[in-house]
Amino acid sequence: MRNLKFKFLLPVAAFMLAIAAAFASQTEEQAESALVQGYIYQNGVCVPHGKCDNTSSFICTDTSGRQVFGKNGPTSCSLPLFMNWQP
């Protein structure tokens, strides 16, 4: 009888341990950490200008100090982006 319990409970315990390990080892996804294309408004046109990672609370600027924006429409680039700027 004891051998029968052991033969039944050992695979069940191994399966439960595998399920627990699968959930424990799953990494959390980072929200919105991908690079976003930045634009500057130049001569009435949105010109692509570097990328921002959009994960900080600091406004994204290029190396000369100009603020870099994201597009919020086909002709409008006034969506504020955040640091870090990458050429």
PDB file of N, CA and C in Angstrom:
ATOM      1  N   MET A   1       0.824  -1.193   0.000  1.00  0.00           N
ATOM      2  CA  MET A   1       0.000   0.000   0.000  1.00  0.00           C
ATOM      3  C   MET A   1       0.870   1.260   0.000  1.00  0.00           C
ATOM      4  N   ARG A   2       1.921   1.222   0.829  1.00  0.00           N
ATOM      5  CA  ARG A   2       2.804   2.379   0.903  1.00  0.00           C
ATOM      6  C   ARG A   2       3.523   2.601  -0.432  1.00  0.00           C
ATOM      7  N   ASN A   3       3.910   1.519  -1.080  1.00  0.00           N
ATOM      8  CA  ASN A   3       4.585   1.602  -2.361  1.00  0.00           C
ATOM      9  C   ASN A   3       3.651   2.190  -3.423  1.00  0.00           C
ATOM     10  N   LEU A   4       2.373   1.868  -3.352  1.00  0.00           N
ATOM     11  CA  LEU A   4       1.388   2.386  -4.293  1.00  0.00           C
ATOM     12  C   LEU A   4       1.215   3.897  -4.135  1.00  0.00           C
ATOM     13  N   LYS A   5       1.165   4.377  -2.883  1.00  0.00           N
ATOM     14  CA  LYS A   5       1.069   5.820  -2.633  1.00  0.00           C
ATOM     15  C   LYS A   5       2.300   6.543  -3.174  1.00  0.00           C
ATOM     16  N   PHE A   6       3.465   5.946  -2.944  1.00  0.00           N
ATOM     17  CA  PHE A   6       4.709   6.552  -3.401  1.00  0.00           C
ATOM     18  C   PHE A   6       4.727   6.648  -4.926  1.00  0.00           C
ATOM     19  N   LYS A   7       4.293   5.595  -5.607  1.00  0.00           N
ATOM     20  CA  LYS A   7       4.271   5.583  -7.070  1.00  0.00           C
ATOM     21  C   LYS A   7       3.285   6.609  -7.628  1.00  0.00           C
ATOM     22  N   PHE A   8       2.235   6.905  -6.890  1.00  0.00           N
ATOM     23  CA  PHE A   8       1.243   7.876  -7.334  1.00  0.00           C
ATOM     24  C   PHE A   8       1.656   9.307  -6.982  1.00  0.00           C
ATOM     25  N   LEU A   9       2.149   9.510  -5.758  1.00  0.00           N
ATOM     26  CA  LEU A   9       2.434  10.868  -5.288  1.00  0.00           C
ATOM     27  C   LEU A   9       3.727  11.454  -5.853  1.00  0.00           C
ATOM     28  N   LEU A  10       4.707  10.644  -6.160  1.00  0.00           N
ATOM     29  CA  LEU A  10       5.973  11.167  -6.680  1.00  0.00           C
ATOM     30  C   LEU A  10       5.785  11.884  -8.027  1.00  0.00           C
ATOM     31  N   PRO A  11       5.107  11.318  -9.012  1.00  0.00           N
ATOM     32  CA  PRO A  11       4.894  12.067 -10.264  1.00  0.00           C
ATOM     33  C   PRO A  11       4.025  13.313 -10.079  1.00  0.00           C
ATOM     34  N   VAL A  12       3.041  13.234  -9.196  1.00  0.00           N
ATOM     35  CA  VAL A  12       2.193  14.401  -8.939  1.00  0.00           C
ATOM     36  C   VAL A  12       3.025  15.521  -8.321  1.00  0.00           C
ATOM     37  N   ALA A  13       3.873  15.177  -7.359  1.00  0.00           N
ATOM     38  CA  ALA A  13       4.729  16.179  -6.715  1.00  0.00           C
ATOM     39  C   ALA A  13       5.721  16.776  -7.720  1.00  0.00           C
ATOM     40  N   ALA A  14       6.278  15.953  -8.590  1.00  0.00           N
ATOM     41  CA  ALA A  14       7.219  16.451  -9.600  1.00  0.00           C
ATOM     42  C   ALA A  14       6.516  17.400 -10.571  1.00  0.00           C
ATOM     43  N   PHE A  15       5.303  17.073 -10.952  1.00  0.00           N
ATOM     44  CA  PHE A  15       4.524  17.921 -11.849  1.00  0.00           C
ATOM     45  C   PHE A  15       4.200  19.261 -11.188  1.00  0.00           C
ATOM     46  N   MET A  16       3.806  19.238  -9.930  1.00  0.00           N
ATOM     47  CA  MET A  16       3.497  20.474  -9.203  1.00  0.00           C
ATOM     48  C   MET A  16       4.753  21.348  -9.062  1.00  0.00           C
ATOM     49  N   LEU A  17       5.888  20.725  -8.798  1.00  0.00           N
ATOM     50  CA  LEU A  17       7.146  21.462  -8.684  1.00  0.00           C
ATOM     51  C   LEU A  17       7.516  22.098 -10.029  1.00  0.00           C
ATOM     52  N   ALA A  18       7.289  21.385 -11.115  1.00  0.00           N
ATOM     53  CA  ALA A  18       7.589  21.932 -12.443  1.00  0.00           C
ATOM     54  C   ALA A  18       6.705  23.133 -12.757  1.00  0.00           C
ATOM     55  N   ILE A  19       5.445  23.065 -12.401  1.00  0.00           N
ATOM     56  CA  ILE A  19       4.539  24.196 -12.626  1.00  0.00           C
ATOM     57  C   ILE A  19       4.971  25.404 -11.806  1.00  0.00           C
ATOM     58  N   ALA A  20       5.308  25.183 -10.542  1.00  0.00           N
ATOM     59  CA  ALA A  20       5.748  26.283  -9.679  1.00  0.00           C
ATOM     60  C   ALA A  20       7.036  26.910 -10.208  1.00  0.00           C
ATOM     61  N   ALA A  21       7.964  26.096 -10.682  1.00  0.00           N
ATOM     62  CA  ALA A  21       9.226  26.616 -11.216  1.00  0.00           C
ATOM     63  C   ALA A  21       8.996  27.412 -12.498  1.00  0.00           C
ATOM     64  N   ALA A  22       8.050  26.987 -13.313  1.00  0.00           N
ATOM     65  CA  ALA A  22       7.765  27.709 -14.561  1.00  0.00           C
ATOM     66  C   ALA A  22       7.236  29.109 -14.278  1.00  0.00           C
ATOM     67  N   PHE A  23       6.362  29.241 -13.308  1.00  0.00           N
ATOM     68  CA  PHE A  23       5.828  30.561 -12.977  1.00  0.00           C
ATOM     69  C   PHE A  23       6.857  31.415 -12.240  1.00  0.00           C
ATOM     70  N   ALA A  24       7.690  30.800 -11.426  1.00  0.00           N
ATOM     71  CA  ALA A  24       8.679  31.555 -10.659  1.00  0.00           C
ATOM     72  C   ALA A  24       9.800  32.088 -11.541  1.00  0.00           C
ATOM     73  N   SER A  25      10.110  31.396 -12.629  1.00  0.00           N
ATOM     74  CA  SER A  25      11.226  31.816 -13.477  1.00  0.00           C
ATOM     75  C   SER A  25      10.803  32.730 -14.617  1.00  0.00           C
ATOM     76  N   GLN A  26       9.529  33.020 -14.747  1.00  0.00           N
ATOM     77  CA  GLN A  26       9.041  33.872 -15.827  1.00  0.00           C
ATOM     78  C   GLN A  26       9.389  35.327 -15.522  1.00  0.00           C
ATOM     79  N   THR A  27      10.062  36.002 -16.463  1.00  0.00           N
ATOM     80  CA  THR A  27      10.463  37.388 -16.251  1.00  0.00           C
ATOM     81  C   THR A  27       9.311  38.325 -16.564  1.00  0.00           C
ATOM     82  N   GLU A  28       9.308  39.466 -15.890  1.00  0.00           N
ATOM     83  CA  GLU A  28       8.284  40.473 -16.146  1.00  0.00           C
ATOM     84  C   GLU A  28       8.625  41.244 -17.414  1.00  0.00           C
ATOM     85  N   GLU A  29       7.604  41.593 -18.164  1.00  0.00           N
ATOM     86  CA  GLU A  29       7.813  42.394 -19.358  1.00  0.00           C
ATOM     87  C   GLU A  29       7.960  43.854 -18.958  1.00  0.00           C
ATOM     88  N   GLN A  30       8.874  44.544 -19.629  1.00  0.00           N
ATOM     89  CA  GLN A  30       9.037  45.964 -19.358  1.00  0.00           C
ATOM     90  C   GLN A  30       8.059  46.740 -20.224  1.00  0.00           C
ATOM     91  N   ALA A  31       7.392  47.664 -19.612  1.00  0.00           N
ATOM     92  CA  ALA A  31       6.380  48.437 -20.327  1.00  0.00           C
ATOM     93  C   ALA A  31       7.023  49.542 -21.154  1.00  0.00           C
ATOM     94  N   GLU A  32       6.759  49.530 -22.429  1.00  0.00           N
ATOM     95  CA  GLU A  32       7.134  50.615 -23.322  1.00  0.00           C
ATOM     96  C   GLU A  32       8.616  50.981 -23.265  1.00  0.00           C
ATOM     97  N   SER A  33       9.494  49.982 -23.268  1.00  0.00           N
ATOM     98  CA  SER A  33      10.906  50.300 -23.183  1.00  0.00           C
ATOM     99  C   SER A  33      11.585  50.334 -24.553  1.00  0.00           C
ATOM    100  N   ALA A  34      10.844  50.107 -25.607  1.00  0.00           N
ATOM    101  CA  ALA A  34      11.417  50.106 -26.941  1.00  0.00           C
ATOM    102  C   ALA A  34      11.736  51.534 -27.390  1.00  0.00           C
ATOM    103  N   LEU A  35      12.711  51.644 -28.270  1.00  0.00           N
ATOM    104  CA  LEU A  35      13.069  52.952 -28.804  1.00  0.00           C
ATOM    105  C   LEU A  35      11.944  53.486 -29.680  1.00  0.00           C
ATOM    106  N   VAL A  36      11.694  54.779 -29.556  1.00  0.00           N
ATOM    107  CA  VAL A  36      10.639  55.457 -30.304  1.00  0.00           C
ATOM    108  C   VAL A  36      11.296  56.479 -31.223  1.00  0.00           C
ATOM    109  N   GLN A  37      10.871  56.500 -32.484  1.00  0.00           N
ATOM    110  CA  GLN A  37      11.414  57.472 -33.433  1.00  0.00           C
ATOM    111  C   GLN A  37      11.075  58.882 -32.979  1.00  0.00           C
ATOM    112  N   GLY A  38      12.091  59.743 -32.927  1.00  0.00           N
ATOM    113  CA  GLY A  38      11.895  61.132 -32.551  1.00  0.00           C
ATOM    114  C   GLY A  38      11.871  62.038 -33.776  1.00  0.00           C
ATOM    115  N   TYR A  39      11.177  63.169 -33.656  1.00  0.00           N
ATOM    116  CA  TYR A  39      11.061  64.133 -34.757  1.00  0.00           C
ATOM    117  C   TYR A  39      11.288  65.534 -34.214  1.00  0.00           C
ATOM    118  N   ILE A  40      11.840  66.397 -35.069  1.00  0.00           N
ATOM    119  CA  ILE A  40      11.890  67.824 -34.765  1.00  0.00           C
ATOM    120  C   ILE A  40      11.069  68.536 -35.833  1.00  0.00           C
ATOM    121  N   TYR A  41      10.470  69.635 -35.452  1.00  0.00           N
ATOM    122  CA  TYR A  41       9.643  70.418 -36.373  1.00  0.00           C
ATOM    123  C   TYR A  41      10.549  71.425 -37.055  1.00  0.00           C
ATOM    124  N   GLN A  42      10.732  71.285 -38.372  1.00  0.00           N
ATOM    125  CA  GLN A  42      11.665  72.125 -39.106  1.00  0.00           C
ATOM    126  C   GLN A  42      11.025  72.560 -40.422  1.00  0.00           C
ATOM    127  N   ASN A  43      10.901  73.869 -40.625  1.00  0.00           N
ATOM    128  CA  ASN A  43      10.308  74.437 -41.843  1.00  0.00           C
ATOM    129  C   ASN A  43       8.906  73.889 -42.109  1.00  0.00           C
ATOM    130  N   GLY A  44       8.110  73.740 -41.069  1.00  0.00           N
ATOM    131  CA  GLY A  44       6.734  73.281 -41.214  1.00  0.00           C
ATOM    132  C   GLY A  44       6.573  71.790 -41.456  1.00  0.00           C
ATOM    133  N   VAL A  45       7.656  71.038 -41.306  1.00  0.00           N
ATOM    134  CA  VAL A  45       7.628  69.596 -41.573  1.00  0.00           C
ATOM    135  C   VAL A  45       8.249  68.854 -40.390  1.00  0.00           C
ATOM    136  N   CYS A  46       7.702  67.689 -40.071  1.00  0.00           N
ATOM    137  CA  CYS A  46       8.290  66.829 -39.041  1.00  0.00           C
ATOM    138  C   CYS A  46       9.444  66.042 -39.661  1.00  0.00           C
ATOM    139  N   VAL A  47      10.652  66.294 -39.183  1.00  0.00           N
ATOM    140  CA  VAL A  47      11.848  65.651 -39.720  1.00  0.00           C
ATOM    141  C   VAL A  47      12.324  64.590 -38.726  1.00  0.00           C
ATOM    142  N   PRO A  48      12.535  63.322 -39.170  1.00  0.00           N
ATOM    143  CA  PRO A  48      13.047  62.295 -38.260  1.00  0.00           C
ATOM    144  C   PRO A  48      14.390  62.726 -37.680  1.00  0.00           C
ATOM    145  N   HIS A  49      14.545  62.540 -36.376  1.00  0.00           N
ATOM    146  CA  HIS A  49      15.754  63.031 -35.716  1.00  0.00           C
ATOM    147  C   HIS A  49      16.045  62.195 -34.472  1.00  0.00           C
ATOM    148  N   GLY A  50      16.740  61.091 -34.630  1.00  0.00           N
ATOM    149  CA  GLY A  50      17.145  60.260 -33.499  1.00  0.00           C
ATOM    150  C   GLY A  50      15.998  59.462 -32.904  1.00  0.00           C
ATOM    151  N   LYS A  51      16.310  58.804 -31.797  1.00  0.00           N
ATOM    152  CA  LYS A  51      15.322  57.982 -31.104  1.00  0.00           C
ATOM    153  C   LYS A  51      15.409  58.240 -29.605  1.00  0.00           C
ATOM    154  N   CYS A  52      14.285  58.046 -28.917  1.00  0.00           N
ATOM    155  CA  CYS A  52      14.223  58.188 -27.465  1.00  0.00           C
ATOM    156  C   CYS A  52      13.712  56.877 -26.888  1.00  0.00           C
ATOM    157  N   ASP A  53      14.203  56.492 -25.694  1.00  0.00           N
ATOM    158  CA  ASP A  53      13.757  55.215 -25.134  1.00  0.00           C
ATOM    159  C   ASP A  53      12.470  55.331 -24.336  1.00  0.00           C
ATOM    160  N   ASN A  54      12.027  56.537 -24.029  1.00  0.00           N
ATOM    161  CA  ASN A  54      10.717  56.801 -23.436  1.00  0.00           C
ATOM    162  C   ASN A  54      10.488  56.110 -22.094  1.00  0.00           C
ATOM    163  N   THR A  55      11.547  55.957 -21.275  1.00  0.00           N
ATOM    164  CA  THR A  55      11.385  55.297 -19.980  1.00  0.00           C
ATOM    165  C   THR A  55      11.716  56.203 -18.809  1.00  0.00           C
ATOM    166  N   SER A  56      12.113  57.412 -19.054  1.00  0.00           N
ATOM    167  CA  SER A  56      12.521  58.327 -17.992  1.00  0.00           C
ATOM    168  C   SER A  56      11.452  59.391 -17.791  1.00  0.00           C
ATOM    169  N   SER A  57      11.691  60.261 -16.825  1.00  0.00           N
ATOM    170  CA  SER A  57      10.762  61.372 -16.612  1.00  0.00           C
ATOM    171  C   SER A  57      11.347  62.685 -17.130  1.00  0.00           C
ATOM    172  N   PHE A  58      12.524  62.633 -17.758  1.00  0.00           N
ATOM    173  CA  PHE A  58      13.158  63.820 -18.313  1.00  0.00           C
ATOM    174  C   PHE A  58      12.790  63.962 -19.784  1.00  0.00           C
ATOM    175  N   ILE A  59      12.520  65.194 -20.215  1.00  0.00           N
ATOM    176  CA  ILE A  59      12.159  65.468 -21.607  1.00  0.00           C
ATOM    177  C   ILE A  59      13.329  65.096 -22.515  1.00  0.00           C
ATOM    178  N   CYS A  60      13.024  64.468 -23.639  1.00  0.00           N
ATOM    179  CA  CYS A  60      14.047  64.028 -24.586  1.00  0.00           C
ATOM    180  C   CYS A  60      14.537  65.214 -25.416  1.00  0.00           C
ATOM    181  N   THR A  61      15.838  65.446 -25.385  1.00  0.00           N
ATOM    182  CA  THR A  61      16.466  66.494 -26.190  1.00  0.00           C
ATOM    183  C   THR A  61      17.650  65.894 -26.931  1.00  0.00           C
ATOM    184  N   ASP A  62      18.018  66.514 -28.056  1.00  0.00           N
ATOM    185  CA  ASP A  62      19.194  66.041 -28.773  1.00  0.00           C
ATOM    186  C   ASP A  62      20.445  66.671 -28.173  1.00  0.00           C
ATOM    187  N   THR A  63      21.594  66.455 -28.797  1.00  0.00           N
ATOM    188  CA  THR A  63      22.853  66.951 -28.244  1.00  0.00           C
ATOM    189  C   THR A  63      22.958  68.470 -28.257  1.00  0.00           C
ATOM    190  N   SER A  64      22.185  69.145 -29.116  1.00  0.00           N
ATOM    191  CA  SER A  64      22.226  70.607 -29.138  1.00  0.00           C
ATOM    192  C   SER A  64      21.166  71.231 -28.233  1.00  0.00           C
ATOM    193  N   GLY A  65      20.374  70.416 -27.548  1.00  0.00           N
ATOM    194  CA  GLY A  65      19.388  70.933 -26.606  1.00  0.00           C
ATOM    195  C   GLY A  65      17.986  71.091 -27.166  1.00  0.00           C
ATOM    196  N   ARG A  66      17.774  70.767 -28.446  1.00  0.00           N
ATOM    197  CA  ARG A  66      16.429  70.864 -29.026  1.00  0.00           C
ATOM    198  C   ARG A  66      15.563  69.718 -28.523  1.00  0.00           C
ATOM    199  N   GLN A  67      14.314  70.030 -28.198  1.00  0.00           N
ATOM    200  CA  GLN A  67      13.399  68.995 -27.738  1.00  0.00           C
ATOM    201  C   GLN A  67      12.970  68.119 -28.913  1.00  0.00           C
ATOM    202  N   VAL A  68      12.972  66.820 -28.678  1.00  0.00           N
ATOM    203  CA  VAL A  68      12.583  65.847 -29.699  1.00  0.00           C
ATOM    204  C   VAL A  68      11.176  65.364 -29.374  1.00  0.00           C
ATOM    205  N   PHE A  69      10.315  65.303 -30.393  1.00  0.00           N
ATOM    206  CA  PHE A  69       8.910  64.939 -30.207  1.00  0.00           C
ATOM    207  C   PHE A  69       8.585  63.640 -30.935  1.00  0.00           C
ATOM    208  N   GLY A  70       7.455  63.060 -30.578  1.00  0.00           N
ATOM    209  CA  GLY A  70       6.913  61.912 -31.292  1.00  0.00           C
ATOM    210  C   GLY A  70       5.772  62.374 -32.170  1.00  0.00           C
ATOM    211  N   LYS A  71       5.454  61.589 -33.191  1.00  0.00           N
ATOM    212  CA  LYS A  71       4.349  61.934 -34.087  1.00  0.00           C
ATOM    213  C   LYS A  71       3.034  61.515 -33.452  1.00  0.00           C
ATOM    214  N   ASN A  72       2.058  62.411 -33.475  1.00  0.00           N
ATOM    215  CA  ASN A  72       0.723  62.065 -33.003  1.00  0.00           C
ATOM    216  C   ASN A  72      -0.300  62.196 -34.124  1.00  0.00           C
ATOM    217  N   GLY A  73       0.172  62.192 -35.333  1.00  0.00           N
ATOM    218  CA  GLY A  73      -0.666  62.260 -36.526  1.00  0.00           C
ATOM    219  C   GLY A  73       0.243  62.275 -37.739  1.00  0.00           C
ATOM    220  N   PRO A  74      -0.322  62.216 -38.953  1.00  0.00           N
ATOM    221  CA  PRO A  74       0.531  62.187 -40.145  1.00  0.00           C
ATOM    222  C   PRO A  74       1.321  63.473 -40.371  1.00  0.00           C
ATOM    223  N   THR A  75       0.811  64.610 -39.895  1.00  0.00           N
ATOM    224  CA  THR A  75       1.504  65.880 -40.126  1.00  0.00           C
ATOM    225  C   THR A  75       1.848  66.604 -38.837  1.00  0.00           C
ATOM    226  N   SER A  76       1.586  66.019 -37.699  1.00  0.00           N
ATOM    227  CA  SER A  76       1.812  66.693 -36.421  1.00  0.00           C
ATOM    228  C   SER A  76       2.823  65.919 -35.584  1.00  0.00           C
ATOM    229  N   CYS A  77       3.817  66.638 -35.078  1.00  0.00           N
ATOM    230  CA  CYS A  77       4.805  66.002 -34.195  1.00  0.00           C
ATOM    231  C   CYS A  77       4.931  66.840 -32.922  1.00  0.00           C
ATOM    232  N   SER A  78       3.954  66.702 -32.050  1.00  0.00           N
ATOM    233  CA  SER A  78       3.976  67.466 -30.801  1.00  0.00           C
ATOM    234  C   SER A  78       3.847  66.573 -29.572  1.00  0.00           C
ATOM    235  N   LEU A  79       3.943  65.263 -29.743  1.00  0.00           N
ATOM    236  CA  LEU A  79       3.848  64.318 -28.634  1.00  0.00           C
ATOM    237  C   LEU A  79       5.164  64.325 -27.856  1.00  0.00           C
ATOM    238  N   PRO A  80       5.161  64.702 -26.574  1.00  0.00           N
ATOM    239  CA  PRO A  80       6.424  64.758 -25.832  1.00  0.00           C
ATOM    240  C   PRO A  80       7.020  63.369 -25.626  1.00  0.00           C
ATOM    241  N   LEU A  81       8.324  63.266 -25.860  1.00  0.00           N
ATOM    242  CA  LEU A  81       9.068  62.029 -25.611  1.00  0.00           C
ATOM    243  C   LEU A  81      10.015  62.262 -24.446  1.00  0.00           C
ATOM    244  N   PHE A  82      10.505  61.176 -23.894  1.00  0.00           N
ATOM    245  CA  PHE A  82      11.382  61.274 -22.735  1.00  0.00           C
ATOM    246  C   PHE A  82      12.722  60.623 -23.033  1.00  0.00           C
ATOM    247  N   MET A  83      13.707  60.848 -22.150  1.00  0.00           N
ATOM    248  CA  MET A  83      15.095  60.432 -22.353  1.00  0.00           C
ATOM    249  C   MET A  83      15.187  58.944 -22.579  1.00  0.00           C
ATOM    250  N   ASN A  84      16.210  58.462 -23.061  1.00  0.00           N
ATOM    251  CA  ASN A  84      17.516  58.907 -23.479  1.00  0.00           C
ATOM    252  C   ASN A  84      17.554  58.993 -24.996  1.00  0.00           C
ATOM    253  N   TRP A  85      18.043  60.093 -25.532  1.00  0.00           N
ATOM    254  CA  TRP A  85      18.109  60.306 -26.971  1.00  0.00           C
ATOM    255  C   TRP A  85      19.262  59.505 -27.546  1.00  0.00           C
ATOM    256  N   GLN A  86      19.038  58.877 -28.701  1.00  0.00           N
ATOM    257  CA  GLN A  86      20.085  58.140 -29.388  1.00  0.00           C
ATOM    258  C   GLN A  86      20.059  58.523 -30.856  1.00  0.00           C
ATOM    259  N   PRO A  87      21.210  58.895 -31.432  1.00  0.00           N
ATOM    260  CA  PRO A  87      21.250  59.318 -32.840  1.00  0.00           C
ATOM    261  C   PRO A  87      20.903  58.204 -33.800  1.00  0.00           C
TER     262      PRO A  87
END
